[in-house]
CSV table of C-alpha atoms and ligand atoms in Angstrom, one decimal:
chain,number,residue,atom,x,y,z
A,2,MET,CA,-25.7,-4.0,-31.8
A,3,ALA,CA,-23.9,-7.3,-31.7
A,4,LEU,CA,-20.7,-7.9,-29.6
A,5,ILE,CA,-19.2,-10.1,-32.0
A,6,ASP,CA,-19.5,-9.9,-36.0
A,7,ILE,CA,-17.5,-11.8,-37.9
A,8,ARG,CA,-17.4,-12.0,-41.8
A,9,SER,CA,-16.0,-14.5,-44.1
A,10,LEU,CA,-12.8,-15.1,-41.7
A,11,THR,CA,-10.0,-17.2,-42.9
A,12,LYS,CA,-7.2,-18.5,-41.3
A,13,LEU,CA,-4.6,-20.5,-43.2
A,14,TYR,CA,-1.6,-22.1,-41.8
A,15,ARG,CA,1.4,-22.8,-44.0
A,16,MET,CA,3.3,-26.1,-43.5
A,17,GLY,CA,5.9,-26.3,-45.4
A,18,ASP,CA,4.3,-26.7,-48.7
A,19,THR,CA,1.1,-27.5,-48.2
A,20,THR,CA,-1.8,-25.0,-47.0
A,21,VAL,CA,-4.0,-25.8,-44.1
A,22,ARG,CA,-7.3,-24.0,-44.1
A,23,ALA,CA,-8.1,-23.9,-40.3
A,24,LEU,CA,-11.0,-21.7,-41.2
A,25,ASP,CA,-12.5,-21.0,-44.3
A,26,GLY,CA,-14.8,-18.3,-44.9
A,27,VAL,CA,-17.0,-18.2,-41.2
A,28,ASN,CA,-19.7,-15.7,-40.5
A,29,LEU,CA,-20.8,-15.5,-37.1
A,30,THR,CA,-22.7,-13.0,-35.2
A,31,ILE,CA,-23.2,-13.1,-31.3
A,32,ALA,CA,-25.0,-10.9,-29.4
A,33,ALA,CA,-23.9,-9.8,-25.8
A,34,GLY,CA,-25.0,-11.6,-22.9
A,35,GLU,CA,-25.2,-14.9,-25.0
A,36,PHE,CA,-24.2,-18.3,-24.0
A,37,VAL,CA,-22.4,-20.2,-27.0
A,38,ALA,CA,-21.0,-23.6,-27.3
A,39,ILE,CA,-18.7,-24.3,-30.3
A,40,THR,CA,-18.6,-28.4,-30.7
A,41,GLY,CA,-17.0,-30.1,-33.8
A,42,PRO,CA,-14.5,-33.2,-34.2
A,43,SER,CA,-10.9,-32.9,-33.6
A,44,GLY,CA,-9.1,-30.6,-36.2
A,45,SER,CA,-12.4,-28.8,-37.3
A,46,GLY,CA,-11.0,-25.2,-36.6
A,47,LYS,CA,-12.5,-24.8,-33.1
A,48,SER,CA,-9.3,-23.8,-31.0
A,49,THR,CA,-8.3,-21.6,-34.2
A,50,MET,CA,-11.5,-19.8,-34.0
A,51,MET,CA,-11.1,-19.1,-30.3
A,52,HIS,CA,-7.4,-17.8,-31.1
A,53,LEU,CA,-9.1,-15.2,-33.5
A,54,LEU,CA,-12.1,-14.3,-31.2
A,55,GLY,CA,-9.7,-13.7,-28.3
A,56,CYS,CA,-7.4,-11.7,-30.7
A,57,LEU,CA,-4.5,-13.7,-30.0
A,58,ASP,CA,-3.7,-13.8,-33.7
A,59,ARG,CA,-5.0,-12.0,-36.7
A,60,PRO,CA,-6.9,-13.9,-39.7
A,61,THR,CA,-5.6,-14.3,-43.1
A,62,HIS,CA,-8.8,-12.6,-44.5
A,63,GLY,CA,-12.1,-11.4,-43.0
A,64,GLU,CA,-13.4,-9.1,-40.6
A,65,TYR,CA,-13.7,-9.1,-36.9
A,66,VAL,CA,-15.7,-6.9,-35.4
A,67,LEU,CA,-15.7,-6.9,-31.5
A,68,ASP,CA,-17.6,-4.6,-29.5
A,69,GLY,CA,-18.0,-1.9,-32.2
A,70,ARG,CA,-14.4,-2.0,-33.4
A,71,ASN,CA,-12.8,-3.8,-36.2
A,72,VAL,CA,-10.0,-5.8,-34.7
A,73,ALA,CA,-9.0,-7.9,-37.7
A,74,ARG,CA,-5.8,-5.7,-38.6
A,75,LEU,CA,-4.8,-4.3,-35.4
A,76,ASN,CA,-0.8,-4.6,-34.5
A,77,ASP,CA,0.1,-6.7,-31.7
A,78,ARG,CA,0.2,-3.8,-28.9
A,79,GLU,CA,-3.5,-3.1,-30.1
A,80,LEU,CA,-4.5,-6.6,-30.0
A,81,ALA,CA,-2.8,-6.9,-26.6
A,82,ASP,CA,-4.9,-3.8,-25.4
A,83,VAL,CA,-8.0,-5.2,-26.6
A,84,ARG,CA,-7.7,-8.6,-24.7
A,85,ASN,CA,-6.3,-6.7,-21.5
A,86,ARG,CA,-9.8,-4.7,-21.7
A,87,LYS,CA,-12.2,-7.1,-23.1
A,88,ILE,CA,-11.5,-10.5,-23.2
A,89,GLY,CA,-11.0,-13.3,-20.2
A,90,PHE,CA,-9.6,-16.9,-21.0
A,91,VAL,CA,-10.2,-20.2,-19.3
A,92,PHE,CA,-8.2,-23.2,-20.6
A,93,GLN,CA,-8.2,-26.9,-20.5
A,94,THR,CA,-4.8,-26.9,-18.3
A,95,PHE,CA,-5.6,-24.0,-16.2
A,96,ASN,CA,-2.3,-22.3,-17.0
A,97,LEU,CA,-1.5,-21.1,-13.5
A,98,ILE,CA,1.9,-20.0,-12.0
A,99,ASN,CA,2.5,-22.6,-9.2
A,100,ARG,CA,4.9,-20.6,-7.3
A,101,THR,CA,2.6,-17.9,-6.0
A,102,SER,CA,-0.9,-17.9,-4.5
A,103,ALA,CA,-4.2,-18.0,-5.9
A,104,LEU,CA,-4.5,-14.2,-5.0
A,105,GLU,CA,-1.3,-13.2,-6.7
A,106,ASN,CA,-2.4,-15.3,-9.8
A,107,VAL,CA,-5.5,-13.3,-10.0
A,108,ALA,CA,-3.8,-10.2,-9.5
A,109,VAL,CA,-1.4,-10.7,-12.9
A,110,PRO,CA,-4.1,-9.1,-15.3
A,111,GLN,CA,-4.3,-6.0,-13.1
A,112,PHE,CA,-0.8,-5.5,-12.7
A,113,TYR,CA,-0.3,-5.6,-16.8
A,114,ALA,CA,-3.4,-3.2,-17.1
A,115,ARG,CA,-1.2,-0.8,-14.9
A,116,ARG,CA,-3.8,-0.6,-12.0
A,117,LEU,CA,-2.7,0.5,-8.9
A,118,ASN,CA,-4.5,-1.5,-6.3
A,119,THR,CA,-4.2,-5.1,-7.9
A,120,ARG,CA,-5.1,-7.0,-4.7
A,121,GLN,CA,-8.6,-5.8,-4.0
A,122,PRO,CA,-10.3,-6.3,-7.2
A,123,ALA,CA,-8.5,-9.9,-7.1
A,124,ARG,CA,-10.1,-10.9,-4.0
A,125,LYS,CA,-13.4,-9.8,-5.2
A,126,ALA,CA,-13.2,-11.8,-8.5
A,127,LEU,CA,-11.9,-15.2,-6.1
A,128,GLU,CA,-15.3,-14.5,-4.1
A,129,ARG,CA,-17.3,-14.3,-7.2
A,130,VAL,CA,-16.4,-17.5,-8.3
A,131,GLY,CA,-16.6,-19.2,-4.1
A,132,LEU,CA,-13.0,-19.2,-3.4
A,133,GLY,CA,-12.6,-16.8,-0.9
A,134,HIS,CA,-11.4,-19.0,1.6
A,135,ARG,CA,-8.6,-20.4,-0.7
A,136,MET,CA,-6.8,-17.0,-1.5
A,137,HIS,CA,-3.2,-17.7,-0.1
A,138,HIS,CA,-3.2,-21.3,-1.1
A,139,ARG,CA,-0.8,-22.2,-4.1
A,140,PRO,CA,-2.2,-24.1,-7.0
A,141,SER,CA,-0.5,-27.1,-6.1
A,142,GLU,CA,-2.6,-27.2,-2.5
A,143,LEU,CA,-5.9,-26.7,-4.5
A,144,SER,CA,-8.0,-29.3,-6.2
A,145,GLY,CA,-8.1,-29.4,-10.0
A,146,GLY,CA,-12.0,-27.7,-9.6
A,147,GLU,CA,-10.5,-25.2,-7.5
A,148,ARG,CA,-7.7,-24.2,-9.8
A,149,GLN,CA,-10.0,-24.1,-12.7
A,150,ARG,CA,-12.0,-21.5,-10.8
A,151,VAL,CA,-9.2,-19.6,-9.8
A,152,ALA,CA,-8.3,-19.6,-13.6
A,153,ILE,CA,-11.6,-18.0,-14.0
A,154,ALA,CA,-11.4,-15.6,-11.4
A,155,ARG,CA,-8.2,-14.5,-13.4
A,156,ALA,CA,-10.1,-14.5,-16.5
A,157,ILE,CA,-12.8,-12.0,-14.9
A,158,VAL,CA,-10.8,-9.8,-13.0
A,159,ASN,CA,-10.6,-7.0,-15.5
A,160,ASP,CA,-14.3,-7.1,-16.0
A,161,PRO,CA,-14.3,-8.3,-19.7
A,162,VAL,CA,-17.1,-8.4,-21.5
A,163,LEU,CA,-16.2,-11.7,-23.2
A,164,VAL,CA,-14.7,-14.9,-21.6
A,165,LEU,CA,-13.5,-17.7,-23.9
A,166,ALA,CA,-13.0,-21.0,-22.9
A,167,ASP,CA,-11.4,-23.9,-24.8
A,168,GLU,CA,-12.1,-27.2,-23.2
A,169,PRO,CA,-12.8,-25.8,-19.8
A,170,THR,CA,-13.9,-28.8,-18.4
A,171,GLY,CA,-11.8,-31.3,-20.0
A,172,ASN,CA,-9.2,-32.3,-17.4
A,173,LEU,CA,-12.0,-32.7,-14.8
A,174,ASP,CA,-14.1,-35.5,-13.9
A,175,SER,CA,-17.7,-34.7,-14.5
A,176,ARG,CA,-18.9,-33.9,-10.9
A,177,THR,CA,-16.3,-31.0,-11.0
A,178,GLY,CA,-17.0,-29.9,-14.5
A,179,GLU,CA,-20.5,-29.4,-13.4
A,180,GLN,CA,-19.5,-27.1,-10.7
A,181,ILE,CA,-17.3,-25.3,-13.2
A,182,MET,CA,-20.3,-25.0,-15.7
A,183,GLU,CA,-22.1,-23.5,-12.6
A,184,VAL,CA,-19.8,-20.8,-12.1
A,185,PHE,CA,-20.0,-19.9,-15.9
A,186,HIS,CA,-23.9,-20.1,-15.8
A,187,SER,CA,-23.4,-17.6,-12.8
A,188,LEU,CA,-21.3,-15.2,-14.7
A,189,ASN,CA,-23.5,-15.4,-17.6
A,190,ARG,CA,-26.5,-14.3,-15.5
A,191,GLN,CA,-24.3,-11.3,-14.3
A,192,GLY,CA,-24.1,-10.5,-18.1
A,193,VAL,CA,-20.7,-12.0,-19.0
A,194,THR,CA,-21.0,-13.3,-22.7
A,195,ILE,CA,-19.6,-16.8,-22.7
A,196,ILE,CA,-18.2,-18.7,-25.3
A,197,LEU,CA,-16.8,-22.3,-24.9
A,198,VAL,CA,-15.4,-25.3,-26.8
A,199,THR,CA,-16.5,-28.8,-25.6
A,200,HIS,CA,-16.4,-32.1,-26.7
A,201,GLU,CA,-19.0,-32.9,-24.0
A,202,HIS,CA,-22.6,-33.7,-24.7
A,203,ASP,CA,-23.4,-32.6,-21.3
A,204,VAL,CA,-21.5,-29.2,-21.3
A,205,ALA,CA,-22.7,-28.3,-24.8
A,206,ILE,CA,-26.1,-28.6,-24.1
A,207,GLN,CA,-25.7,-26.2,-21.1
A,208,ALA,CA,-25.1,-23.2,-23.3
A,209,ARG,CA,-28.1,-21.9,-25.1
A,210,ARG,CA,-26.8,-21.9,-28.5
A,211,ILE,CA,-24.6,-24.5,-30.3
A,212,VAL,CA,-22.2,-23.8,-33.1
A,213,GLN,CA,-21.1,-27.1,-34.9
A,214,MET,CA,-17.9,-26.9,-37.2
A,215,ARG,CA,-16.3,-29.2,-39.6
A,216,ASP,CA,-13.5,-28.5,-41.9
A,217,GLY,CA,-12.9,-24.9,-40.6
A,218,LYS,CA,-16.6,-24.4,-41.7
A,219,ILE,CA,-20.0,-23.7,-39.6
A,220,ILE,CA,-22.0,-26.4,-40.3
A,221,ALA,CA,-24.9,-25.7,-38.0
A,222,ASP,CA,-25.5,-22.9,-35.5
A,223,ARG,CA,-29.0,-23.5,-33.5
A,224,SER,CA,-30.4,-23.0,-30.2
A,225,THR,CA,-30.2,-25.9,-28.1
A,226,GLU,CA,-33.7,-26.1,-28.0
A,227,GLU,CA,-33.7,-26.9,-31.2
A,228,VAL,CA,-30.6,-29.1,-31.3
A,229,LEU,CA,-32.6,-31.2,-28.6
A,230,ARG,CA,-35.5,-31.6,-30.6
A,231,ASP,CA,-34.3,-32.6,-33.6
A,232,SER,CA,-32.3,-35.3,-31.8
A,233,GLY,CA,-35.3,-36.7,-30.0
A,234,PRO,CA,-35.9,-37.2,-26.3
A,235,SER,CA,-32.6,-39.3,-25.6
A,236,GLY,CA,-30.8,-36.3,-26.1
A,237,LEU,CA,-32.5,-34.4,-23.2
A,238,PRO,CA,-30.1,-33.3,-20.5
A,239,ASN,CA,-29.5,-35.1,-17.5
A,240,ASP,CA,-30.2,-38.4,-19.5
A,241,GLY,CA,-26.8,-39.2,-18.4
A,242,LYS,CA,-26.6,-42.9,-19.8
A,243,GLN,CA,-28.3,-43.1,-22.9
A,244,LYS,CA,-26.9,-39.9,-25.0
A,245,GLY,CA,-28.9,-39.8,-28.2
A,246,GLY,CA,-28.5,-37.7,-31.6
A,247,ILE,CA,-26.7,-34.8,-29.9
A,248,ASP,CA,-23.5,-37.0,-29.4
A,249,LYS,CA,-23.3,-37.2,-33.1
A,250,ILE,CA,-23.3,-33.8,-34.1
A,251,LEU,CA,-20.9,-33.6,-31.2
A,252,THR,CA,-17.5,-35.1,-31.7
A,253,ALA,CA,-15.9,-37.7,-33.5
A,254,GLY,CA,-12.3,-37.3,-32.0
A,255,SER,CA,-11.7,-36.6,-28.3
A,256,SER,CA,-9.3,-34.5,-26.8
A,257,SER,CA,-7.4,-37.2,-25.0
A,258,GLN,CA,-5.3,-38.0,-28.4
A,259,PRO,CA,-2.6,-35.2,-29.0
A,260,ARG,CA,-3.0,-34.4,-32.8
A,261,MET,CA,0.3,-34.8,-34.2
A,262,ASN,CA,1.8,-33.2,-37.3
A,263,GLU,CA,3.4,-35.3,-40.1
A,264,GLU,CA,6.9,-35.6,-38.6
A,265,GLY,CA,4.8,-37.3,-35.3
A,266,LEU,CA,5.4,-33.5,-33.4
A,267,PRO,CA,2.7,-31.6,-31.8
A,268,TYR,CA,1.9,-28.6,-33.6
A,269,PRO,CA,4.0,-25.9,-33.1
A,270,ALA,CA,2.9,-22.5,-31.8
A,271,PRO,CA,1.0,-20.8,-34.5
A,272,ALA,CA,2.2,-17.5,-35.8
A,273,GLY,CA,1.7,-14.7,-33.7
A,274,ASN,CA,2.5,-16.2,-30.5
A,275,ALA,CA,3.8,-12.8,-28.8
A,276,ALA,CA,3.6,-12.6,-25.2
A,277,ALA,CA,0.2,-12.2,-24.3
A,278,PRO,CA,-0.2,-10.1,-21.3
A,279,GLY,CA,-4.2,-10.3,-21.9
A,280,ILE,CA,-4.2,-13.9,-20.9
A,281,GLY,CA,-2.7,-12.7,-17.4
A,282,VAL,CA,0.3,-15.0,-17.3
A,283,ALA,CA,3.6,-13.8,-16.6
A,284,VAL,CA,5.6,-14.4,-19.6
A,285,GLU,CA,3.7,-16.5,-22.1
A,286,GLN,CA,3.4,-18.2,-25.2
A,287,VAL,CA,0.4,-19.0,-26.8
A,288,SER,CA,0.3,-22.3,-28.7
A,289,VAL,CA,-1.9,-24.9,-29.7
A,290,ASN,CA,-1.4,-27.8,-27.5
A,291,ASN,CA,-3.3,-31.6,-28.1
A,292,GLY,CA,-5.6,-29.5,-30.2
A,293,ALA,CA,-6.5,-27.2,-27.6
A,294,LEU,CA,-5.6,-24.0,-27.3
A,295,SER,CA,-2.8,-23.2,-24.4
A,296,VAL,CA,-0.4,-21.3,-22.8
A,297,SER,CA,3.1,-22.0,-21.3
A,298,VAL,CA,4.0,-19.8,-18.3
A,299,ALA,CA,7.8,-19.0,-18.7
A,300,GLU,CA,9.4,-19.7,-15.2
A,301,GLU,CA,11.6,-16.7,-15.9
A,302,THR,CA,11.0,-13.5,-13.9
A,303,PRO,CA,10.4,-10.4,-16.2
A,304,LEU,CA,12.8,-7.6,-15.5
A,305,ALA,CA,10.9,-4.6,-13.6
A,306,GLN,CA,10.3,-1.6,-15.5
A,307,GLY,CA,12.7,1.1,-15.2
A,308,ALA,CA,15.7,-1.1,-13.5
A,309,ASN,CA,17.8,-0.6,-16.8
A,310,PHE,CA,17.2,3.0,-17.0
A,311,GLY,CA,18.1,3.8,-13.5
A,312,MET,CA,21.1,1.9,-13.7
A,313,ILE,CA,22.5,3.7,-16.5
A,314,CYS,CA,21.2,7.1,-15.3
A,315,GLY,CA,22.9,6.1,-11.9
A,316,ILE,CA,26.4,5.1,-13.8
A,317,ALA,CA,26.1,8.0,-16.2
A,318,ALA,CA,25.9,10.6,-13.4
A,319,PRO,CA,29.6,9.9,-11.8
A,320,LEU,CA,31.0,9.6,-15.2
A,321,LEU,CA,29.7,13.2,-16.2
A,322,ALA,CA,30.5,14.4,-12.4
A,323,GLY,CA,34.0,13.3,-13.4
A,324,LEU,CA,34.2,14.8,-16.6
A,325,GLY,CA,33.0,18.1,-15.2
A,326,TYR,CA,36.2,17.8,-12.5
A,327,ALA,CA,38.5,17.1,-15.2
A,328,LEU,CA,37.3,20.3,-16.9
A,329,GLY,CA,37.6,22.5,-14.1
A,330,ARG,CA,40.9,21.5,-13.5
A,331,LEU,CA,42.1,22.2,-17.1
A,332,ALA,CA,40.6,25.7,-16.8
A,333,PRO,CA,43.5,28.1,-15.9
A,334,ARG,CA,42.7,29.4,-12.4
A,335,ASP,CA,45.0,32.5,-12.6
A,336,GLN,CA,42.7,33.7,-15.4
A,337,PHE,CA,39.6,34.1,-13.0
A,338,ARG,CA,40.5,36.6,-10.8
A,339,GLU,CA,39.2,40.3,-10.5
A,340,GLY,CA,40.4,42.6,-13.2
A,341,VAL,CA,41.8,39.5,-15.6
A,342,GLN,CA,39.9,39.0,-19.0
A,343,PRO,CA,39.8,35.1,-19.2
A,344,SER,CA,40.3,33.6,-22.6
A,345,GLN,CA,37.9,32.2,-25.0
A,346,GLU,CA,39.4,28.7,-24.2
A,347,ALA,CA,39.3,29.3,-20.5
A,348,MET,CA,35.7,30.4,-20.6
A,349,MET,CA,34.8,27.3,-22.6
A,350,LEU,CA,36.3,24.7,-20.3
A,351,ALA,CA,34.8,26.6,-17.0
A,352,PHE,CA,31.3,26.6,-18.5
A,353,GLY,CA,32.0,22.9,-19.9
A,354,ALA,CA,32.6,22.0,-16.1
A,355,MET,CA,29.4,23.7,-14.9
A,356,GLY,CA,27.4,22.1,-17.8
A,357,SER,CA,28.9,18.6,-16.8
A,358,PHE,CA,28.3,18.8,-13.2
A,359,LEU,CA,24.7,20.2,-14.1
A,360,ILE,CA,23.7,17.2,-16.3
A,361,ALA,CA,25.4,14.9,-13.8
A,362,LEU,CA,23.1,16.2,-11.2
A,363,VAL,CA,19.9,15.9,-13.4
A,364,ALA,CA,21.2,12.4,-14.3
A,365,ALA,CA,21.6,11.4,-10.6
A,366,ILE,CA,17.9,12.8,-9.9
A,367,ILE,CA,16.3,10.8,-12.7
A,368,ALA,CA,18.6,7.4,-11.2
A,369,ILE,CA,17.0,8.0,-8.0
A,370,VAL,CA,13.3,8.6,-9.1
A,371,VAL,CA,13.8,5.6,-11.5
A,372,SER,CA,15.5,3.2,-9.7
A,373,ARG,CA,13.0,3.8,-6.6
A,374,GLY,CA,10.0,3.6,-8.7
A,375,ALA,CA,11.5,0.0,-10.1
A,376,LEU,CA,11.9,-1.1,-6.4
A,377,ARG,CA,8.6,-0.1,-5.4
A,378,ARG,CA,7.1,-2.0,-8.3
A,379,MET,CA,9.1,-5.1,-7.6
A,380,ARG,CA,7.5,-5.0,-3.9
A,381,GLU,CA,4.2,-4.4,-5.4
A,382,ALA,CA,3.9,-6.7,-8.0
A,383,PRO,CA,2.0,-10.0,-7.8
A,384,ILE,CA,4.6,-11.8,-9.8
A,385,GLU,CA,8.6,-11.8,-9.0
A,386,LEU,CA,10.5,-9.4,-11.3
A,387,SER,CA,14.1,-9.2,-11.5
A,388,GLY,CA,16.3,-6.3,-11.4
A,389,LYS,CA,16.9,-5.6,-7.7
A,390,LEU,CA,20.9,-5.1,-8.3
A,391,ARG,CA,20.4,-2.7,-11.1
A,392,ALA,CA,18.0,-0.7,-9.4
A,393,ARG,CA,19.7,-0.5,-6.5
A,394,THR,CA,23.3,0.6,-8.5
A,395,GLY,CA,21.1,3.2,-9.9
A,396,LEU,CA,19.9,4.5,-6.8
A,397,TRP,CA,22.8,4.4,-4.8
A,398,LEU,CA,25.0,6.2,-7.7
A,399,GLY,CA,22.5,8.5,-8.0
A,400,TRP,CA,22.6,9.3,-4.5
A,401,LEU,CA,26.4,9.5,-4.6
A,402,VAL,CA,26.3,12.2,-7.1
A,403,VAL,CA,23.7,14.6,-5.8
A,404,LEU,CA,25.7,14.2,-2.1
A,405,LEU,CA,29.0,15.0,-3.9
A,406,PRO,CA,28.8,18.9,-3.3
A,407,VAL,CA,27.9,18.0,0.2
A,408,PHE,CA,30.9,15.8,0.6
A,409,SER,CA,33.1,18.4,-1.1
A,410,ILE,CA,32.5,21.1,0.9
A,411,ALA,CA,32.9,19.0,4.3
A,412,TRP,CA,36.3,18.0,2.7
A,413,GLN,CA,37.2,21.5,2.4
A,414,ILE,CA,36.2,22.4,5.3
A,415,ALA,CA,38.5,19.3,7.2
A,416,LYS,CA,41.4,20.7,5.3
A,417,LYS,CA,41.0,24.0,6.3
A,418,THR,CA,40.6,23.0,10.1
A,419,LEU,CA,43.6,20.9,9.9
A,420,LYS,CA,45.9,23.4,8.2
A,421,SER,CA,45.2,26.1,11.1
B,30,LIG,P1,-9.6,-28.0,-33.1
B,30,LIG,O1,-9.5,-27.1,-32.1
B,30,LIG,O2,-11.1,-28.3,-33.8
B,30,LIG,O3,-9.3,-29.7,-32.8
B,30,LIG,P2,-7.5,-26.7,-34.6
B,30,LIG,O4,-8.3,-25.2,-34.8
B,30,LIG,O5,-6.7,-26.6,-33.7
B,30,LIG,O6,-9.1,-27.7,-34.5
B,30,LIG,O7,-6.9,-27.0,-35.9
B,30,LIG,C1,-7.6,-26.9,-37.3
B,30,LIG,C2,-6.6,-27.1,-38.6
B,30,LIG,O8,-5.6,-26.2,-38.6
B,30,LIG,C3,-6.6,-28.6,-38.1
B,30,LIG,O9,-6.4,-29.3,-39.5
B,30,LIG,C4,-4.6,-28.6,-37.6
B,30,LIG,O10,-4.0,-29.4,-38.2
B,30,LIG,C5,-4.5,-27.1,-38.2
B,30,LIG,N1,-3.5,-26.4,-37.5
B,30,LIG,C6,-4.1,-25.8,-36.0
B,30,LIG,N2,-3.0,-25.1,-35.7
B,30,LIG,C7,-1.9,-25.3,-36.4
B,30,LIG,C8,-0.5,-24.6,-36.6
B,30,LIG,N3,0.0,-24.2,-35.6
B,30,LIG,N4,0.2,-25.0,-37.9
B,30,LIG,C9,-0.3,-25.8,-38.7
B,30,LIG,N5,-1.6,-26.0,-39.0
B,30,LIG,C10,-2.2,-25.8,-37.6
B,31,LIG,MG1,-8.9,-27.7,-30.1
């Protein structure tokens, strides 16, 4: 069974009154373990294709079966789940979080996949790309090639079946680019399916199959062997200076020139640019940037899960305890003596007071448990999480209410001993 099976895949972008056919009825089948290069001039739909293949967006029409599952019409949450489990992304501009180490960057997708031990797989992934000795360096302390290897480690940390790379060597010199390609080769030998978009001749011919696009359509789909044979001896690998026929089928445009819309602005993020945890970046937006798929790393820190809920329960607990106290004060004491039948109103007040105390106690316990969980997540997360103050508020208010009976008994005893 094919890993990827695409039928009549179409993607339309509406720009004001005009409609752009970014993908126009594409059929494509890719088996598990393949190494495919997608080439074509700027604007031919390569990034749009990667977008859809990567479950970052849904097609306007058509079918996409990935690993036996039709993913063309999943909702955002389901798409994010597929991305997280099955797909790794590598971008031209690396998209690493600058304020944290290589190890933490690689651990981010694990955190989103809610794995408990995030560091061990991250370490292994960095070793797989030959960066075991650079784990604690920040991106700014690494070379371009090393940064891209960190990004590849991040892409493979969840053991995806598919790695998608959009111009992965576009920002690197050719020697460093070769090293990156060597990493892809070694992953491919380990069984990972690789699809990469490239403008570069030397990069494309390293794949085993080359898919050429133009105007949103696939115009050729051949093995690299065939492409090289057809384009003559000058198109052979490592020929370096003299690039033959294959270059003609590669690109007209170069990625160095940003493509702009009619207003002279870069294209806005395409539809469906919801936060994409599958990419493994903290809080990000997916966009098409200079014709290449990219994500922007938001520098804002996400709120730790549970911090808000812990605080709300923590605030509710003393309020409920206060209500219980007030109801208890209202209940006429003289009706609760031996031999006296309390009135219905007195009974209701008494029950109300007890009920409020009970719910206050439950809210306090929830506040403690949830807030402690949030604080633990903040300690263990590979990225910074906010909400410490909220979680602490929840925790302390929770303890206050739980310990209230102890305080109250201590107060009574103190009062008695003072009187006597
Ligand atoms: P490539 O990656 O091959 O350069 P793209 O997939 O980025 O091509 O773009 C394919 C076509 O879709 C182009 O004509 C481009 O102008 C258009 N396009 C891409 N993204 C958007 C968008 N978000 N809004 C409108 N048009 C877009
Ligand atoms: Mg592109």
